[in-house]
Coordinates of C-alpha atoms in Angstrom, one line a residue:
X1 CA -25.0 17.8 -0.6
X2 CA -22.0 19.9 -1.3
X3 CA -19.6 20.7 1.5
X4 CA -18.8 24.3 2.4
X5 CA -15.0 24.8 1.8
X6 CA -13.4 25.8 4.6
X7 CA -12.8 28.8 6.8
X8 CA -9.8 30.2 8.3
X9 CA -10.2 29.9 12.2
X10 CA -6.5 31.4 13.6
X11 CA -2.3 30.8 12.7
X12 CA -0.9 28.3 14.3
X13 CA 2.9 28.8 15.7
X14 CA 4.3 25.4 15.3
X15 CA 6.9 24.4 12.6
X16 CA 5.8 20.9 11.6
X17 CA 2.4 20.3 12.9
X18 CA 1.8 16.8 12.3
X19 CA -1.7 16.3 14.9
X20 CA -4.5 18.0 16.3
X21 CA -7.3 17.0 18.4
X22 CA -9.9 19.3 20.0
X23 CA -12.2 19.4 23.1
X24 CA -14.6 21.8 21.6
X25 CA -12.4 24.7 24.0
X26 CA -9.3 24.5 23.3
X27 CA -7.2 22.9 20.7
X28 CA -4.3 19.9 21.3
X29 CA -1.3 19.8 18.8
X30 CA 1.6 17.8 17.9
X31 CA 4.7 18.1 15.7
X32 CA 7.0 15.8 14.4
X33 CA 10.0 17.4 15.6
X34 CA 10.5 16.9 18.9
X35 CA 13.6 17.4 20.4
X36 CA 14.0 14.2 22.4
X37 CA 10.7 14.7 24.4
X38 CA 7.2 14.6 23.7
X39 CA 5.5 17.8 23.5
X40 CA 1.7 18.5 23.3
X41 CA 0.6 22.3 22.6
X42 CA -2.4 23.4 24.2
X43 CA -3.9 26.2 22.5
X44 CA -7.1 28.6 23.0
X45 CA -9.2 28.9 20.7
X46 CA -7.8 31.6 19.1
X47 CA -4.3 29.5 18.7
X48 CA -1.9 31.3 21.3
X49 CA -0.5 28.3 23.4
X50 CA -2.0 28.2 26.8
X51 CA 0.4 25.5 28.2
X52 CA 2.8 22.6 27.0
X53 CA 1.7 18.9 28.3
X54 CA 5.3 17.2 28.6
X55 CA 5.5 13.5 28.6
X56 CA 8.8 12.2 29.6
X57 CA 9.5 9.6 26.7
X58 CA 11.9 10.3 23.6
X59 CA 9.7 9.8 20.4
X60 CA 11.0 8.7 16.9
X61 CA 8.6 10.5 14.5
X62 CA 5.0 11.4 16.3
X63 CA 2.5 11.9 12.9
X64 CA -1.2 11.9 15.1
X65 CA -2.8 12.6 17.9
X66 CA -6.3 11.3 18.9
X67 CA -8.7 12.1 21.9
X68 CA -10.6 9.5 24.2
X69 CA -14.1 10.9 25.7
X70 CA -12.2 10.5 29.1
X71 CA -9.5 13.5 27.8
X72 CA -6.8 10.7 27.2
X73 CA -4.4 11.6 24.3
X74 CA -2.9 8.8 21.9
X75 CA -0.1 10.0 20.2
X76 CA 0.8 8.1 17.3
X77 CA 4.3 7.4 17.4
X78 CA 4.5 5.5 14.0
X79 CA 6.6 7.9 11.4
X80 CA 8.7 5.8 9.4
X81 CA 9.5 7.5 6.1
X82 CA 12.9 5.2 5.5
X83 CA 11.2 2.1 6.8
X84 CA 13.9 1.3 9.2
X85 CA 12.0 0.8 12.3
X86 CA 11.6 -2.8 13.4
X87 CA 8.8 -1.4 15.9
X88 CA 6.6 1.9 16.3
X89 CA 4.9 3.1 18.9
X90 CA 1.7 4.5 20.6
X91 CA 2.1 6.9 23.8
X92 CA -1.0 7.1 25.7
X93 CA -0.7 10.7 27.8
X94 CA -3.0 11.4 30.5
X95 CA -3.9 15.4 30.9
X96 CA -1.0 15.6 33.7
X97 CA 1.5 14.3 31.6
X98 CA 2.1 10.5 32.7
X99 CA 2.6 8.6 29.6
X100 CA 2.0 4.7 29.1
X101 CA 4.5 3.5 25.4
X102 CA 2.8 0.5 24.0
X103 CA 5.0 -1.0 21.1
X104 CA 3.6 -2.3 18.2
X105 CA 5.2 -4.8 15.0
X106 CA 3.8 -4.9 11.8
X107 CA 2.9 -9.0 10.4
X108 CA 4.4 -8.2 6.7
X109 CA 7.2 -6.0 7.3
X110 CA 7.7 -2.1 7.4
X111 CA 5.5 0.7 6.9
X112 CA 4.5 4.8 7.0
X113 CA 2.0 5.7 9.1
X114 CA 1.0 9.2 9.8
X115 CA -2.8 8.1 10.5
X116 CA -4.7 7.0 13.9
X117 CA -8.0 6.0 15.0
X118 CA -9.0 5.0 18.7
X119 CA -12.9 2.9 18.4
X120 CA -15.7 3.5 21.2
X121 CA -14.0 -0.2 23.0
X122 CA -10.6 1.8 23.2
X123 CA -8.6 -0.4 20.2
X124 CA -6.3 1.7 18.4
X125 CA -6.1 1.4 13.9
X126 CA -3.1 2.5 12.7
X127 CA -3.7 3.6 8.7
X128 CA -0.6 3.8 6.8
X129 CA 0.4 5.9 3.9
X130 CA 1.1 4.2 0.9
X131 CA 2.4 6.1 -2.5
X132 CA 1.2 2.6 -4.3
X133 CA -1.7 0.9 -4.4
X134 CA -4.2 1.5 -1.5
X135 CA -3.6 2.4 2.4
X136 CA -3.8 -0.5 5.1
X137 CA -5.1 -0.6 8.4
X138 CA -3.9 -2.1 11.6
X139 CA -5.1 -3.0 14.8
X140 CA -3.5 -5.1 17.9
X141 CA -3.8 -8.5 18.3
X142 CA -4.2 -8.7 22.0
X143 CA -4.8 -5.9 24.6
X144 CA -1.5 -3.3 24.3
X145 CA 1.1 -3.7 27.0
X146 CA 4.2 -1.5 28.2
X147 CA 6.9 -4.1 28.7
X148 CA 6.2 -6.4 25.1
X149 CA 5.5 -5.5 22.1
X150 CA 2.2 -6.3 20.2
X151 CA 1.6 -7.8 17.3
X152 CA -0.5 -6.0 14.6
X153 CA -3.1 -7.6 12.1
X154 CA -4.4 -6.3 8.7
X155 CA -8.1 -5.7 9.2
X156 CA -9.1 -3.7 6.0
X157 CA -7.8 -1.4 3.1
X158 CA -9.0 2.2 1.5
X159 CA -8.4 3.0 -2.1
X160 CA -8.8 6.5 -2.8
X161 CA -9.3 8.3 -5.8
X162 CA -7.1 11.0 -7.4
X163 CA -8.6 14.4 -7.3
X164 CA -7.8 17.9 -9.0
X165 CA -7.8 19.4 -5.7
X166 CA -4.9 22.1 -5.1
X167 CA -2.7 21.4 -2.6
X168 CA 0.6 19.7 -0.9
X169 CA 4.4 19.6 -1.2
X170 CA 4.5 17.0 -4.2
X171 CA 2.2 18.7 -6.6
X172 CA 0.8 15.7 -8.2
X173 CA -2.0 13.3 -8.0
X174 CA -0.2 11.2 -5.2
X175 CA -1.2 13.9 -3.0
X176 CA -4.8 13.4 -3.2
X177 CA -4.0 9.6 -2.3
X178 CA -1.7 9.8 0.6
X179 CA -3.6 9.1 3.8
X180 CA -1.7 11.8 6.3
X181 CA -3.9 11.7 9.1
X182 CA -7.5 10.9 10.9
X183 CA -10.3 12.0 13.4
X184 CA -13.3 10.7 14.7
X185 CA -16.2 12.1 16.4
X186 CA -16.7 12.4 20.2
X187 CA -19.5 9.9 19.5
X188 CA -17.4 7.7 17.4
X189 CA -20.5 8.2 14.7
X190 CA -17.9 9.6 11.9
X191 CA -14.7 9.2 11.6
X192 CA -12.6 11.0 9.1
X193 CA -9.6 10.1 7.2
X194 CA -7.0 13.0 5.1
X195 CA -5.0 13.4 2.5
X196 CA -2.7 16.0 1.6
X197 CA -5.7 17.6 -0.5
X198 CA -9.0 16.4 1.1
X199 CA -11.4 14.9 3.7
X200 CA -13.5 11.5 3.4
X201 CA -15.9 11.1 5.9
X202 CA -17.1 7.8 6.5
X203 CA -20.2 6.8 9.2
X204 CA -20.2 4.0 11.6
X205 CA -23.4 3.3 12.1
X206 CA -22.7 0.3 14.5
X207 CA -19.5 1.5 15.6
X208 CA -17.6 -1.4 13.7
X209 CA -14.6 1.1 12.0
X210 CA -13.8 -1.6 9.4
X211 CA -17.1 -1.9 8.0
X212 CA -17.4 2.0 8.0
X213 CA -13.9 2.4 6.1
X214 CA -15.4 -1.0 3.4
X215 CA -18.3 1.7 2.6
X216 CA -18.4 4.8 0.5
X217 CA -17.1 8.0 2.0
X218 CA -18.4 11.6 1.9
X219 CA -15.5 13.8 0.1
X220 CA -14.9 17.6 1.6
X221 CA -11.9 19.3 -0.6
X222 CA -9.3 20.9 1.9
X223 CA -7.5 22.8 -0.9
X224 CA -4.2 24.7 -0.7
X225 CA -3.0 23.3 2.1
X226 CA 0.6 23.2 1.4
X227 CA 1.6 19.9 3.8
X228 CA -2.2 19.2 5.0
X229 CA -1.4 16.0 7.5
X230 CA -3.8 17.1 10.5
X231 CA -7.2 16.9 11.0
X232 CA -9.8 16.8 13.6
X233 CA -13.8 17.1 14.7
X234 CA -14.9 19.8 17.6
X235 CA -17.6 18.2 19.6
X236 CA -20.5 19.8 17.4
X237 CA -19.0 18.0 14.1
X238 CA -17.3 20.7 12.7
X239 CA -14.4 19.3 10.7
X240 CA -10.6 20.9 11.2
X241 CA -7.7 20.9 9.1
X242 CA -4.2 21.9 9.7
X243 CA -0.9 22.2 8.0
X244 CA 3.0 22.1 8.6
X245 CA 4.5 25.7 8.8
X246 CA 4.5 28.2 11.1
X247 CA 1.6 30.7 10.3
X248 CA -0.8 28.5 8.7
X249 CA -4.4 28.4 9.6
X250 CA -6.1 25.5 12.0
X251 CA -9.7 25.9 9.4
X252 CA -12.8 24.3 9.9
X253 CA -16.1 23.3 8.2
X254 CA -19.1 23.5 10.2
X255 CA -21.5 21.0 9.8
X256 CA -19.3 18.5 8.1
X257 CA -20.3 14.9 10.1
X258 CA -23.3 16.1 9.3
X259 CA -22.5 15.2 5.7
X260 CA -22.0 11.6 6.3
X261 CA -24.8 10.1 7.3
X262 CA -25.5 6.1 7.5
X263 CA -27.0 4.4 4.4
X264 CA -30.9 4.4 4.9
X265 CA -32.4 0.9 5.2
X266 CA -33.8 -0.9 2.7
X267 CA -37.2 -3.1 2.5
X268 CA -37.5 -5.7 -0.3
X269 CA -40.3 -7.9 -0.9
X270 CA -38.8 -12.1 -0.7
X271 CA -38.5 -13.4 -4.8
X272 CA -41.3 -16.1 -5.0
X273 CA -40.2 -19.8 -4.7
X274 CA -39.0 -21.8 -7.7
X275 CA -41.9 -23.7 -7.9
X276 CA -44.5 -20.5 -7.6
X277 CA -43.6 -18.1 -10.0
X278 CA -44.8 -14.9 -9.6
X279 CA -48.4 -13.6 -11.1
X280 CA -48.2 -10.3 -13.5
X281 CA -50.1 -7.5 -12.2
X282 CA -52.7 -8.6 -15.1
X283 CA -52.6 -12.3 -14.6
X284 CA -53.3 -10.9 -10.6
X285 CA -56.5 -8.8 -11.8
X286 CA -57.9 -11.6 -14.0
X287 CA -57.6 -14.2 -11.2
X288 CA -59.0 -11.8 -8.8
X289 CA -62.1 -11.2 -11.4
X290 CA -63.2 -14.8 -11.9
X291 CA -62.8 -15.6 -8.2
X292 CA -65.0 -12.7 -7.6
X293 CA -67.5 -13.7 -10.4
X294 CA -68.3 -17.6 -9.9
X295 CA -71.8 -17.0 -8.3
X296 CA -72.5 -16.0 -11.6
X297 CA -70.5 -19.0 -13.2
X298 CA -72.5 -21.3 -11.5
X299 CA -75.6 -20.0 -11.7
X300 CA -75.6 -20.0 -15.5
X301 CA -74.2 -23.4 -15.6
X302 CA -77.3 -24.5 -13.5
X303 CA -79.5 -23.0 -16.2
X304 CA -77.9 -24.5 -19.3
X305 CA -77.9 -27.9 -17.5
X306 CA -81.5 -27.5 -16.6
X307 CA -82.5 -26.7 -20.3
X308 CA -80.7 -29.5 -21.3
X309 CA -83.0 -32.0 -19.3
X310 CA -85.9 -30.6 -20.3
X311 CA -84.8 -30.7 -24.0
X312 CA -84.2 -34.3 -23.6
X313 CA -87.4 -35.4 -22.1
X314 CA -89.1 -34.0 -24.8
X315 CA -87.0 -35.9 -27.5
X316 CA -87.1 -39.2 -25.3
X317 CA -91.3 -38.8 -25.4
X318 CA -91.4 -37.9 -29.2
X319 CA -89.9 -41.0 -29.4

C-alpha cells in the first residue's frame, strides 16, 4: 500500500525543534537550544503554546523526546555533533516538572544521537546517527540510576537505503540515511524511526524492539522538510513530522501504523525423512489404485491357479 504524503496540520514557533511527542490533545516539543534549562512546549492542537514544563537541569544538546503511557517525558539528552562528550544523558520529566538525569557511556567510544525509543518494560534505545555505514542502537546494561553512570551495550544496527526524496540541509543522499529521530505507538505495536527525508515504520509484534528494527520496514516519504529531525504517533496511529525553523508545519499522515503491520504466519508441511522420500503426486495415485484394486488381484490369481490344476490332472491321467 502506498502511504498518503503528508498534510500540513499548524506552524510551529520554535527555532530549532529537535522533539515532539503527542497525547492525541495536545502536542509536547523540544529544541536543542536551551538556554541553560530544560524547556518542554506544550502546545494545542492548533500549535499556539499553552504552557512551558521547566525542569531544573542544564542540558548539553537535547535531540528527542518520547512519551510513557503514564505521561512521563524522556528527553534525550544525547547531542554530540563534535564527539566530545565522555557521557550523555537521559532526563526523565514528570508532567510537574521534577526531573530524574540518568547518565549513560557508550562501550566503543563516542557517538551522535538524535534518536530515542522507550519499550513497553520502560528500557530506553538510544539510535545514533551515523554519516557512514549503518546507525547503532543502545540500551543500558543495568536499571538507570541518578548518582552513577550506566553503561550502554550494542544490541542491533539499521542500514538504510538512499532515496530521491527532497529534502534537508545537506542536499545529498546522506540525508535519506541519517537517523534524526524516533516514535513509537502508545501500544508500543509500531515504532518509527526518521531521517532527514523519510519515515520507516517497523512492527513489534512481540514487543521485542530489536527484532522489529532486524526486519523490513514500511517507508512513508516526508519530503521537503528542510531539517526534518522530529517525529511522532497521535494515539490513533497517525504519523507526525516536524522541522527546525520557526514557521514550519507539525504534518501528519493518518493511518500510517496502520501501514506496518506484522509478517503473516506461515504453515509448512515437515520435508519427509532421509530414508522416506517423498511420493510424486503420480507415484501417490498409482499406489492408491492398486491398493484399491487387490480384491480383484487376487481373485484372478485364484482363477489362473485353479485352471492350472485342472490342466495338470488332465496331462497326469493322459499319461
Amino acid at each position: 500500500m502506498i502511504p498518503p504524503p503528508p498534510v500540513d496540520v499548524c506552524p510551529v514557533a520554535m527555532q530549532e525543534l529537535s522533539g515532539l511527542t503527542s497525547d492525541g490533545k495536545q502536542f509536547f516539543a523540544v529544541s536543542d537550544s536551551d538556554n541553560g534549562t530544560l524547556r518542554i512546549q506544550v502546545m494545542g492542537r492548533d500549535c499556539v503554546i499553552k504552557r512551558t514544563i521547566t525542569a531544573p537541569v542544564d542540558p548539553f544538546d537535547v535531540e528527542d523526546l518520547a512519551m510513557t503511557p503514564d505521561g512521563t517525558l524522556w528527553a534525550s539528552d544525547t547531542g554530540d555533533n563534535n564527539k566530545s562528550r565522555s557521557t550523555v544523558a537521559l532526563h526523565k520529566v514528570s508532567p510537574s516538572g521534577a526531573v530524574e538525569r540518568f547518565r549513560v557511556t557508550y562501550p566503543d567510544g563516542k557517538h551522535d544521537a538524535e534518536a530515542l525509543l522507550i519499550d513497553k518494560a520502560g528500557i530506553p534505545y538510544i539510535i545514533t546517527k551515523e554519516p557512514i555505514g549503518s546507525a547503532l542502537v543502545y540500551r543500558p546494561t543495568a536499571p538507570l540510576q541518578t548518582d552513577i553512570s550506566v553503561p550502554l551495550e550494542q544490541v542491533a544496527r539499521v542500514t538504510l537505503s538512499t532515496t530521491d526524496t527532497p529534502g534537508g540541509p545537506l542536499e545529498g543522499t546522506l540525508d535519506s540515511r541519517l537517523v534524526t529521530g524516533a516514535a513509537s505507538t502508545a501500544d508500543g505495536s509500531v515504532i518509527a524511526l526518521r531521517t532527514y527525508t523519510d519515515a520507516y515504520l517497523f512492527p513489534v509484534p512481540d514487543g521485542d524492539l530489536v527484532k522489529a528494527l532486524a526486519g523490513d520496514p514500511v517507508r512513508v516519504p516526508l519530503p521537503n522538510e528542510p531539517q526534518g529531525e522530529a517525529i511522532a504517533f497521535d494515539p490513533d496511529g497517525t504519523l507526525l513530522s516536524a522541522s527546525e525553523g520557526v514557521g514550519t508545519p507539525i504534518r501528519a499522515v493518518a493511518g500510517a501504523a496502520a501501514l506496518a503491520q506484522p509478517p503473516a504466519p506461515t504453515t509448512t508441511t515437515p520435508p519427509p525423512a532421509a530414508d522416506q522420500p517423498q511420493a510424486s503426486p503420480q507415484e501417490s495415485s498409482n499406489r492408491a489404485s492398486s491398493w484399491q484394486n487387490w480384491p480383484l488381484a487376487l481373485t484372478l490369481g485364484g482363477l489362473v491357479l485353479v485352471a492350472a490344476l485342472v490342466i495338470g490332472l488332465r496331462f497326469r491321467r493322459r499319461a
